[in-house]
Short mmCIF file of C-alpha atoms in Angstrom, two decimals:
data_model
loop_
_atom_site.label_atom_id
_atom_site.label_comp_id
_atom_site.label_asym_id
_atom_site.label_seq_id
_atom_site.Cartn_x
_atom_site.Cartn_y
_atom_site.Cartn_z
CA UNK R 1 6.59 -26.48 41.55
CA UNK R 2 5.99 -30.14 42.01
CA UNK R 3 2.87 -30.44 39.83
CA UNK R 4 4.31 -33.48 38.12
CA UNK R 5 4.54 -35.36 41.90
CA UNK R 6 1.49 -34.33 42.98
CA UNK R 7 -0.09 -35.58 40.24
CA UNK R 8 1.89 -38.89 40.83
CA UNK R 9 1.14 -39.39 44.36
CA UNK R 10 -2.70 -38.73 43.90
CA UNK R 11 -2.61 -41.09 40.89
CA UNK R 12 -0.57 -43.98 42.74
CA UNK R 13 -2.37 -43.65 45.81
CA UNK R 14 -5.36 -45.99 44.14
CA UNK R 15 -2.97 -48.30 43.17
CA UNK R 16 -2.14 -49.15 47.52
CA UNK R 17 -5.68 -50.51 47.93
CA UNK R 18 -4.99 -53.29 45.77
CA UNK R 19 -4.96 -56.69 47.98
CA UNK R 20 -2.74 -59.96 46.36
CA UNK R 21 -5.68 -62.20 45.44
CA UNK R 22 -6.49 -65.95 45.38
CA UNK R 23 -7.01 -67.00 42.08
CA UNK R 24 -8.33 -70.68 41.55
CA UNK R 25 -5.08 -71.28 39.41
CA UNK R 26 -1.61 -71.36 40.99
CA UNK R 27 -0.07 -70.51 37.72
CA UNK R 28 -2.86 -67.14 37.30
CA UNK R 29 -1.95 -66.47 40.39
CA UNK R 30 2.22 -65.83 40.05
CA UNK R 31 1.35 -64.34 36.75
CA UNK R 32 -1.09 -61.95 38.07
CA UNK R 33 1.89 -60.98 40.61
CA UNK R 34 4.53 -60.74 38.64
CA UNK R 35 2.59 -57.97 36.25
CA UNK R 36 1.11 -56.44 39.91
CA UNK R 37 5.28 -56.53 40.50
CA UNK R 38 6.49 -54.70 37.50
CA UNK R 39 3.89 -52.00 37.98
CA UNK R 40 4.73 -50.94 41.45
CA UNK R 41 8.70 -51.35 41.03
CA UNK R 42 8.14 -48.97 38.18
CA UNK R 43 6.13 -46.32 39.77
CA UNK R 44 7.88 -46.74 42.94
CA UNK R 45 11.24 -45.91 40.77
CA UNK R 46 9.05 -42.86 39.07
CA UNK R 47 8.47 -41.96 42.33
CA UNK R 48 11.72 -41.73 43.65
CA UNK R 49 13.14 -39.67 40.63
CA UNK R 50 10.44 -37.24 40.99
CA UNK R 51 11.23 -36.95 44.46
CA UNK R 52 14.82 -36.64 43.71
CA UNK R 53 14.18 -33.51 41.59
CA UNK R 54 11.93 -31.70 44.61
CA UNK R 55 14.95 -32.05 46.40
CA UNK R 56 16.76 -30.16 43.82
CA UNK R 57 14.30 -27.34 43.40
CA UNK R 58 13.90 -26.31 46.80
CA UNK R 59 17.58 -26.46 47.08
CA UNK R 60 17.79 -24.18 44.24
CA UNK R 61 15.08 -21.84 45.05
CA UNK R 62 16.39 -21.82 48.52
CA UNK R 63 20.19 -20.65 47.52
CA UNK R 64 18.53 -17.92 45.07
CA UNK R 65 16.46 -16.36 48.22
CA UNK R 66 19.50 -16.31 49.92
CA UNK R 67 21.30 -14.32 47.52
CA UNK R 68 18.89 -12.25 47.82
CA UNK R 69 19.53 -8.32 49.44
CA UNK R 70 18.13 -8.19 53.15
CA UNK R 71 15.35 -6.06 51.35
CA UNK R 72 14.46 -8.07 48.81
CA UNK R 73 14.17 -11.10 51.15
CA UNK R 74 11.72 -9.52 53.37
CA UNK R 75 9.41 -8.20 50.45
CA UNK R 76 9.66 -12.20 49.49
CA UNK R 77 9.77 -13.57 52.84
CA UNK R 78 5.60 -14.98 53.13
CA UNK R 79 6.12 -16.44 49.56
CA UNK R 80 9.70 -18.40 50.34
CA UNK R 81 7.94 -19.47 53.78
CA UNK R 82 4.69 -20.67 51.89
CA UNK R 83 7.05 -22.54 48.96
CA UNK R 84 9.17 -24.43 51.42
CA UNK R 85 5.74 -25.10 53.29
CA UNK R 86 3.77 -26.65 50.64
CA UNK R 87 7.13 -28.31 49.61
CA UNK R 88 7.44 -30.11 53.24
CA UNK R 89 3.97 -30.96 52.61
CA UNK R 90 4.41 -32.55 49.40
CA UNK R 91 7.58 -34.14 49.97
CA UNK R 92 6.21 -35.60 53.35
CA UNK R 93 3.01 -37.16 51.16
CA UNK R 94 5.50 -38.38 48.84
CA UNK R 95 7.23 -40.46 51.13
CA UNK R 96 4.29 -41.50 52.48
CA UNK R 97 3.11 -43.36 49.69
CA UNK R 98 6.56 -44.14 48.52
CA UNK R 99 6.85 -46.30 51.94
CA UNK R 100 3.62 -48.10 51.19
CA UNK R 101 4.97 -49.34 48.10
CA UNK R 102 7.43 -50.50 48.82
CA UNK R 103 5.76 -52.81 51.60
CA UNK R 104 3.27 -53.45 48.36
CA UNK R 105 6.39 -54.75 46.41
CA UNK R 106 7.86 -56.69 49.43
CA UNK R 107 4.52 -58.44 50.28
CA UNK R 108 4.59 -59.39 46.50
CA UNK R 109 7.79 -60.57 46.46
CA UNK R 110 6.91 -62.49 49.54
CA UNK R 111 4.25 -64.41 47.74
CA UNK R 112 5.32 -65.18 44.67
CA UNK R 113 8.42 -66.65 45.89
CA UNK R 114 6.63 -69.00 48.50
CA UNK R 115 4.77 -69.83 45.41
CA UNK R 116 7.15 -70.65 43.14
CA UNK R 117 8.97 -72.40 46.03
CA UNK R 118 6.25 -74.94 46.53
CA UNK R 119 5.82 -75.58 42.75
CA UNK R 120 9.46 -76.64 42.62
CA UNK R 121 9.14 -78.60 45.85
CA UNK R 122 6.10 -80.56 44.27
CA UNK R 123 8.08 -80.80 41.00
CA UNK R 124 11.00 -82.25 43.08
CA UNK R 125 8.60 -84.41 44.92
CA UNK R 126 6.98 -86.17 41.00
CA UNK R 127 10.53 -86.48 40.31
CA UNK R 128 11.23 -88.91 43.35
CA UNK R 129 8.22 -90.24 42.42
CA UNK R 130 8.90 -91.06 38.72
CA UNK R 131 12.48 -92.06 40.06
CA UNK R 132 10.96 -94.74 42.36
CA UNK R 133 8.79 -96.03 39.54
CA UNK R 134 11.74 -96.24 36.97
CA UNK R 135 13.75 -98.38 39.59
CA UNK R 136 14.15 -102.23 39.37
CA UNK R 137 11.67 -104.46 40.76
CA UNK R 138 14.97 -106.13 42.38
CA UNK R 139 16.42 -103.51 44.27
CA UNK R 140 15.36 -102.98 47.69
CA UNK R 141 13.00 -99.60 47.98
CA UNK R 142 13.93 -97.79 51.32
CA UNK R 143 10.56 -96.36 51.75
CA UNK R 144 10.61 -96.14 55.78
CA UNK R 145 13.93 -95.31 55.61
CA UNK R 146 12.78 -92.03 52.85
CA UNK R 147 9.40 -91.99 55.12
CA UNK R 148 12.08 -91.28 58.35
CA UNK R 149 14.45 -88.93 56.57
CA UNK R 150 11.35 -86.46 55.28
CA UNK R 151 10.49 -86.19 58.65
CA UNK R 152 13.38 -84.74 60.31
CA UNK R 153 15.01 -82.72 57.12
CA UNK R 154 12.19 -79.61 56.34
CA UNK R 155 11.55 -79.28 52.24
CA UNK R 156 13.33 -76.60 51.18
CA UNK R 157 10.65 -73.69 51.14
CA UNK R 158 11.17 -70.20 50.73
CA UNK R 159 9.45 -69.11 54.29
CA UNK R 160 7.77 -65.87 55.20
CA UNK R 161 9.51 -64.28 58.17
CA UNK R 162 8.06 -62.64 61.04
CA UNK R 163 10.05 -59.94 62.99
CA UNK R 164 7.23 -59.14 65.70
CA UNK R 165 5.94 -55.82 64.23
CA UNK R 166 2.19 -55.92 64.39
CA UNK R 167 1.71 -55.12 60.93
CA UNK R 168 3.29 -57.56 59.70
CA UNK R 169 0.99 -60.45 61.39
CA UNK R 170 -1.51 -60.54 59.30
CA UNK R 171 0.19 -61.00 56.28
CA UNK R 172 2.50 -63.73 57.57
CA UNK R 173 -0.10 -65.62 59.16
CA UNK R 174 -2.10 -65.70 55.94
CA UNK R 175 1.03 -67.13 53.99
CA UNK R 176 2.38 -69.57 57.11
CA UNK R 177 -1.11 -70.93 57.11
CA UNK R 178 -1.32 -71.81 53.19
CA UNK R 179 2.06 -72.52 52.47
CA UNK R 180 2.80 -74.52 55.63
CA UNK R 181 -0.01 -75.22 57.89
CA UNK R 182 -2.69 -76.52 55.70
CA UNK R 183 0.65 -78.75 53.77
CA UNK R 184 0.20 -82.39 54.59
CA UNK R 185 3.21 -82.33 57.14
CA UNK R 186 3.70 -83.43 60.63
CA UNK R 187 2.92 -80.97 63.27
CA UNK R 188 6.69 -81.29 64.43
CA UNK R 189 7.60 -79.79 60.94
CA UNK R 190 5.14 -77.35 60.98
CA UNK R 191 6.87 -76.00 64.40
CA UNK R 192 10.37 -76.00 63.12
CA UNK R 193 9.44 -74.52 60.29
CA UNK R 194 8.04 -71.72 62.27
CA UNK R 195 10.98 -71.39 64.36
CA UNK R 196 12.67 -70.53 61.50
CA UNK R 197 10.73 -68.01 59.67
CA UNK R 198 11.03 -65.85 63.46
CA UNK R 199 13.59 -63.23 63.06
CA UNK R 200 14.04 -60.12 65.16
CA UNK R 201 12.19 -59.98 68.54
CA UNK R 202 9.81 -62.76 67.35
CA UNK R 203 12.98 -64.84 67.64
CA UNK R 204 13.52 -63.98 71.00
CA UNK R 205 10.08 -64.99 72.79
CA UNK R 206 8.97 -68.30 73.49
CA UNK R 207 6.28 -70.03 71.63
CA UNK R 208 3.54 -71.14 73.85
CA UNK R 209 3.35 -75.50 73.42
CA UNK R 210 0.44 -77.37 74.54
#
């Protein structure tokens, strides 16, 4: 019973010490992750129909040993005790690994949408830029007025969000830093933006200012 999860969960299990890397090329990059993305989605689906029909076996075998005489179901008793054991054991392995992938598929997710969120916010950015260029040389060009107004409204970027649970720090940090931090922005953008990418208890603490 179960051979056909086992075998899944020791074959996926490889697959969770894969880290998202940083490719040279942007482009590489959300192509790498959306391949990396259809890989775990699938197995993690795999993984939940194969858990699925566990469920139904030991609930099976289970309502046969109970229609079992009171005879027959002590002469059976150590080998229903040892199935639902190794079962438990199985199932709770399963889930294990089933949990890290999806945090593998979120943390993709994550990424490739910050990605894809700054290539349309540089995209938007050549567009002003080609739009500026195109104008008249007789019209007026409000660039302290633009200057002004990009410093008070935030470019709309798909932001990582931080609830406070320590393991989710590290990851966060490492996107906040190269999708906002290290962006030529002021440091008063950099701080709003952070404000809002604090949900949960992070939300609810103060951030130290200096």
């Amino acid at each position: 019973m179960g051979k056909v999860l086992e075998e899944r969960v020791r074959d996926t299990e490889p697959l969770l010490a894969w880290e998202i890397p940083t490719l040279q090329n942007e482009n590489e990059t959300i192509d790498h992750l959306k391949l990396k993305r259809v890989l775990f989605t699938e197995r993690l689906n795999t993984l939940t129909e194969e858990l699925a029909t566990l469920h139904s076996l030991a609930e099976a075998f289970d309502q046969t040993f109970g229609a079992l005489t009171t005879e027959q179901q002590q002469n059976e008793q150590a080998s229903y005790d040892d199935y639902l054991e190794a079962a438990w054991d199985l199932e709770t392995k399963a889930k294990t690994v089933q949990e890290r992938l999806r945090e593998k598929v979120a943390e993709i997710n994550m990424r490739y949408e910050c990605l894809v969120s700054i290539q349309q916010q540089r995209e938007r950015e050549r567009e002003d830029e080609r739009r500026m260029r195109d104008r008249p040389s007789g019209e007026a060009t409000p660039v302290s007025t633009s200057s002004t107004f990009m410093q008070t409204v935030l470019p709309r970027l798909t932001l990582p969000k931080f609830s406070g649970k320590r393991q989710e720090w590290d990851m966060f940090w490492a996107l906040f830093k190269t999708n906002i931090d290290e962006q030529p922005i002021s440091s008063m953008m950099k701080y709003n933006y952070l404000l809002q990418a604090l949900t949960g208890q992070a939300s609810s603490r103060k951030i130290p200012t200096h």
